[in-house]
Short mmCIF file of C-alpha atoms in Angstrom, two decimals:
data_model
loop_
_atom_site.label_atom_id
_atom_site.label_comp_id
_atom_site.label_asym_id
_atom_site.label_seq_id
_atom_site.Cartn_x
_atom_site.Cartn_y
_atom_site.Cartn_z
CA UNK A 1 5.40 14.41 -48.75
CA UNK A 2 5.72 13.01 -45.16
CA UNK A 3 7.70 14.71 -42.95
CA UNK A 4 11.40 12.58 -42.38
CA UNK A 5 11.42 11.25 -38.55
CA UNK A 6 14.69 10.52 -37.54
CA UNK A 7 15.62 9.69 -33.64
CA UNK A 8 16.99 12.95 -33.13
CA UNK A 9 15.19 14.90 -30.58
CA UNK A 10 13.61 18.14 -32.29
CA UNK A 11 16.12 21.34 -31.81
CA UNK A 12 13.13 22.97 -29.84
CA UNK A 13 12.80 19.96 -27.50
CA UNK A 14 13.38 20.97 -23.95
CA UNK A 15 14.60 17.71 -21.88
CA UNK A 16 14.25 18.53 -17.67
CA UNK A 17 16.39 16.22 -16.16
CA UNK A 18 14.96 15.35 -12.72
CA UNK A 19 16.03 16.66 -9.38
CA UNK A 20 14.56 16.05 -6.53
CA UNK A 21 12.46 19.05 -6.66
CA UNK A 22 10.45 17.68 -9.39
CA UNK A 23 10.89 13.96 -8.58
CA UNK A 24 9.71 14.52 -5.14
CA UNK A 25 6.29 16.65 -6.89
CA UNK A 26 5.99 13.47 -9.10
CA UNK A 27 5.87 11.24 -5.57
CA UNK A 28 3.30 13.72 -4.71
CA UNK A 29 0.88 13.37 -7.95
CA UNK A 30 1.01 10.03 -8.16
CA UNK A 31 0.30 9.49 -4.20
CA UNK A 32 -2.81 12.28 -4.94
CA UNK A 33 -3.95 10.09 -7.66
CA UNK A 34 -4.00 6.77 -5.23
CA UNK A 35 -5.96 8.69 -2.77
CA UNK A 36 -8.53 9.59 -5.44
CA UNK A 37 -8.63 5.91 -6.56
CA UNK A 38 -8.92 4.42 -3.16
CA UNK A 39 -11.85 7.34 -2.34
CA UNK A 40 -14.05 6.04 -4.69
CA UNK A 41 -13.31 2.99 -4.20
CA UNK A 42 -11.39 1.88 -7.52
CA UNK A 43 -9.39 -1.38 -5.95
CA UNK A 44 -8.03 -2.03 -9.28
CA UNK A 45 -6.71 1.03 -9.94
CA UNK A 46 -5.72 1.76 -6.30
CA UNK A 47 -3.47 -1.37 -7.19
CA UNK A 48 -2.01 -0.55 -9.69
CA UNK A 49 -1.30 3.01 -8.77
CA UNK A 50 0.20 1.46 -5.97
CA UNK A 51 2.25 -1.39 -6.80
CA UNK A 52 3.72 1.73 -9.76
CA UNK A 53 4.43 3.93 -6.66
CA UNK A 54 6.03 1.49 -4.38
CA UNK A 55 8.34 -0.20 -7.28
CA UNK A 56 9.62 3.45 -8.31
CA UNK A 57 12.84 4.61 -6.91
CA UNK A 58 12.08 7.91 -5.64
CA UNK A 59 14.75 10.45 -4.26
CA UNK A 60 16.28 11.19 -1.95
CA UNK A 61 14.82 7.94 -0.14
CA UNK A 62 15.11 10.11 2.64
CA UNK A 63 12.96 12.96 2.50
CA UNK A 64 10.31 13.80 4.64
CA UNK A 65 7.81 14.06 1.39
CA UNK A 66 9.35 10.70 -0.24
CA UNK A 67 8.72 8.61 3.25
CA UNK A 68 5.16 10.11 3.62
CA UNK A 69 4.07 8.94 -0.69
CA UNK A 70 5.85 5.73 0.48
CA UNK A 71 3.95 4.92 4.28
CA UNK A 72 0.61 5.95 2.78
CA UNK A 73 1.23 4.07 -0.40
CA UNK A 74 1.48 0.91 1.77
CA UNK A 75 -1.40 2.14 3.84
CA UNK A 76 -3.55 2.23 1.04
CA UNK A 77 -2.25 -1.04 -0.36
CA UNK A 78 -2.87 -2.74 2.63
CA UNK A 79 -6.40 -1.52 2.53
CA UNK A 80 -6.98 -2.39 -1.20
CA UNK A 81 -6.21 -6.33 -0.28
CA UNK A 82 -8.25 -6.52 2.76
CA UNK A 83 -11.14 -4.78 0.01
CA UNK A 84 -10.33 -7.77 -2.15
CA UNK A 85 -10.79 -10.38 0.48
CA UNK A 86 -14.01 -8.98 1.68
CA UNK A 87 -15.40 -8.24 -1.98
CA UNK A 88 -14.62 -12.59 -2.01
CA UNK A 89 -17.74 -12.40 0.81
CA UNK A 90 -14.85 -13.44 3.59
CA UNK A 91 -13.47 -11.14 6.34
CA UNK A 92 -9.87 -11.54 7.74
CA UNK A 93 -8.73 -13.21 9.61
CA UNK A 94 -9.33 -16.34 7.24
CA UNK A 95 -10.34 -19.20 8.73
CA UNK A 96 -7.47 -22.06 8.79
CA UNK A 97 -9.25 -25.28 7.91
CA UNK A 98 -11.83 -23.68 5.36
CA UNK A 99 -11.69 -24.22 1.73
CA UNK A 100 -9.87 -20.79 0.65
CA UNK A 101 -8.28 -20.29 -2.46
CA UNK A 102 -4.46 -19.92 -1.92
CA UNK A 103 -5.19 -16.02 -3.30
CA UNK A 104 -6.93 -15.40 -0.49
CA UNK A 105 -4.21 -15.75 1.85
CA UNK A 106 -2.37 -14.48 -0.32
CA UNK A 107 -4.45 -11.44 0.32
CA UNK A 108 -4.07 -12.08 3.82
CA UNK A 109 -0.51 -11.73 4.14
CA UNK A 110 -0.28 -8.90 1.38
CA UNK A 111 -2.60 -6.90 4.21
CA UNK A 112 -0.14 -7.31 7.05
CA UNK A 113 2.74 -6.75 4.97
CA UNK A 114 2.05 -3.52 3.71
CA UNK A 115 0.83 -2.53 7.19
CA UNK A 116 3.81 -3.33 8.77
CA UNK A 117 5.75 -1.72 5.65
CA UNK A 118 3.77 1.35 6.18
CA UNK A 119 4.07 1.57 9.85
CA UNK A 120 8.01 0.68 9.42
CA UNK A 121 8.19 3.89 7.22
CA UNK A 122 5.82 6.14 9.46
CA UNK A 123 8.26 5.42 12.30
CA UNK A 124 11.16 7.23 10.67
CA UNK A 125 8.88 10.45 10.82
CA UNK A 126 8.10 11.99 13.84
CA UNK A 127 5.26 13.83 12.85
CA UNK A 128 3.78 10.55 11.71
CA UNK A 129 2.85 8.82 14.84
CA UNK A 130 -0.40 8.55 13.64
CA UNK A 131 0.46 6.64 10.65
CA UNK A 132 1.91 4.16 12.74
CA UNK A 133 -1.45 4.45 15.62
CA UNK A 134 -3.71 3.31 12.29
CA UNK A 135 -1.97 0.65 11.08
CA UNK A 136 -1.64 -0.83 15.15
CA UNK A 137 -5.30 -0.29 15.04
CA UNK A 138 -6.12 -1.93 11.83
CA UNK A 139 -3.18 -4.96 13.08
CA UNK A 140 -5.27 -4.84 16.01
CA UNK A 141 -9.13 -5.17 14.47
CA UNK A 142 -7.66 -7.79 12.36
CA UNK A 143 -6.34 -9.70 15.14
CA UNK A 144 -9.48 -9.16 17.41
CA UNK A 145 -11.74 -12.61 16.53
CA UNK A 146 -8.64 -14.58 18.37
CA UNK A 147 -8.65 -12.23 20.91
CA UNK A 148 -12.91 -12.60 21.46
CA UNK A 149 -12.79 -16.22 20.64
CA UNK A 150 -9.51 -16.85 23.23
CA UNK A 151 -7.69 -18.79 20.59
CA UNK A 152 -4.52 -17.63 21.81
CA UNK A 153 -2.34 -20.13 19.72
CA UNK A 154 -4.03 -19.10 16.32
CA UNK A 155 -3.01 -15.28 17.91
CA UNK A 156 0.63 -15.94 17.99
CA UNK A 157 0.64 -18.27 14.92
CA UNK A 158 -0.78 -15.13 12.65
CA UNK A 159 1.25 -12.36 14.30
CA UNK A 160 4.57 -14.95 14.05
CA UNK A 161 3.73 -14.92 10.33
CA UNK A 162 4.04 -11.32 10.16
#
């Protein structure tokens, strides 16, 4: 005999509904486990990890904890496509002219999204300033070639893109 299995939870089945105590602690876990991905250098996995943080609907949008999962998510994100590019043997900026593949800048623009995303999000926090200094800085090391090179136009093309 096989026990029946009907769609009736079990009588000793304890369901938790989520507050934002444990919501915010599952923000947390899942922000921990994109750290650990991105430390050792899994880009696949920091992706994914990612792309499942920043799609979720945590609450209350607007706690301190929930802004933090979200700026760093994008941090990391951003990080995780510039890793792609240069795993591709290329270094951003990307060259306009050269034969890239469309996934490249792709890439490209994924980087300075999530920056800006993550800075946009960092700003909201006053404790964060920091957050928003790194992703200047890494705006700003992407940015330097034009800068060394004085191609000025390119300059103001790529930061009108973002």
């Amino acid at each position: 005999n096989q026990p029946s299995r009907s769609n009736t939870p079990s009588p000793n089945l304890v369901v938790t509904p989520i507050t934002s105590a444990n919501n915010r602690e599952r923000a947390l876990t899942w922000l921990e486990i994109l750290k650990l991905s991105w430390k050792f250098n899994f880009l696949e996995l920091s992706d994914q990890v990612s792309k499942i943080i920043l799609e979720n609907k945590f609450f209350p949008p607007e706690d301190k904890d929930i802004l933090t999962v979200m700026s760093d998510s994008n941090f990391i994100r951003a990080q995780v496509f510039k890793g792609y590019i240069q795993n591709a043997g290329y270094s951003i900026p990307l060259q306009m002219g050269n034969n890239h593949s469309s996934k490249l800048f792709e890439y490209q623009e994924n980087v300075m999204h999530h920056f800006l995303a993550a800075m946009k999000i960092a700003a909201k926090l006053p404790q964060e300033g920091w957050m928003v200094q790194n992703c200047v800085i890494m705006i700003w090391n992407i940015h330097l070639p034009y800068f060394r090179q004085n191609r000025y136009s390119e300059l103001l093309d790529a930061l009108q893109e973002c």
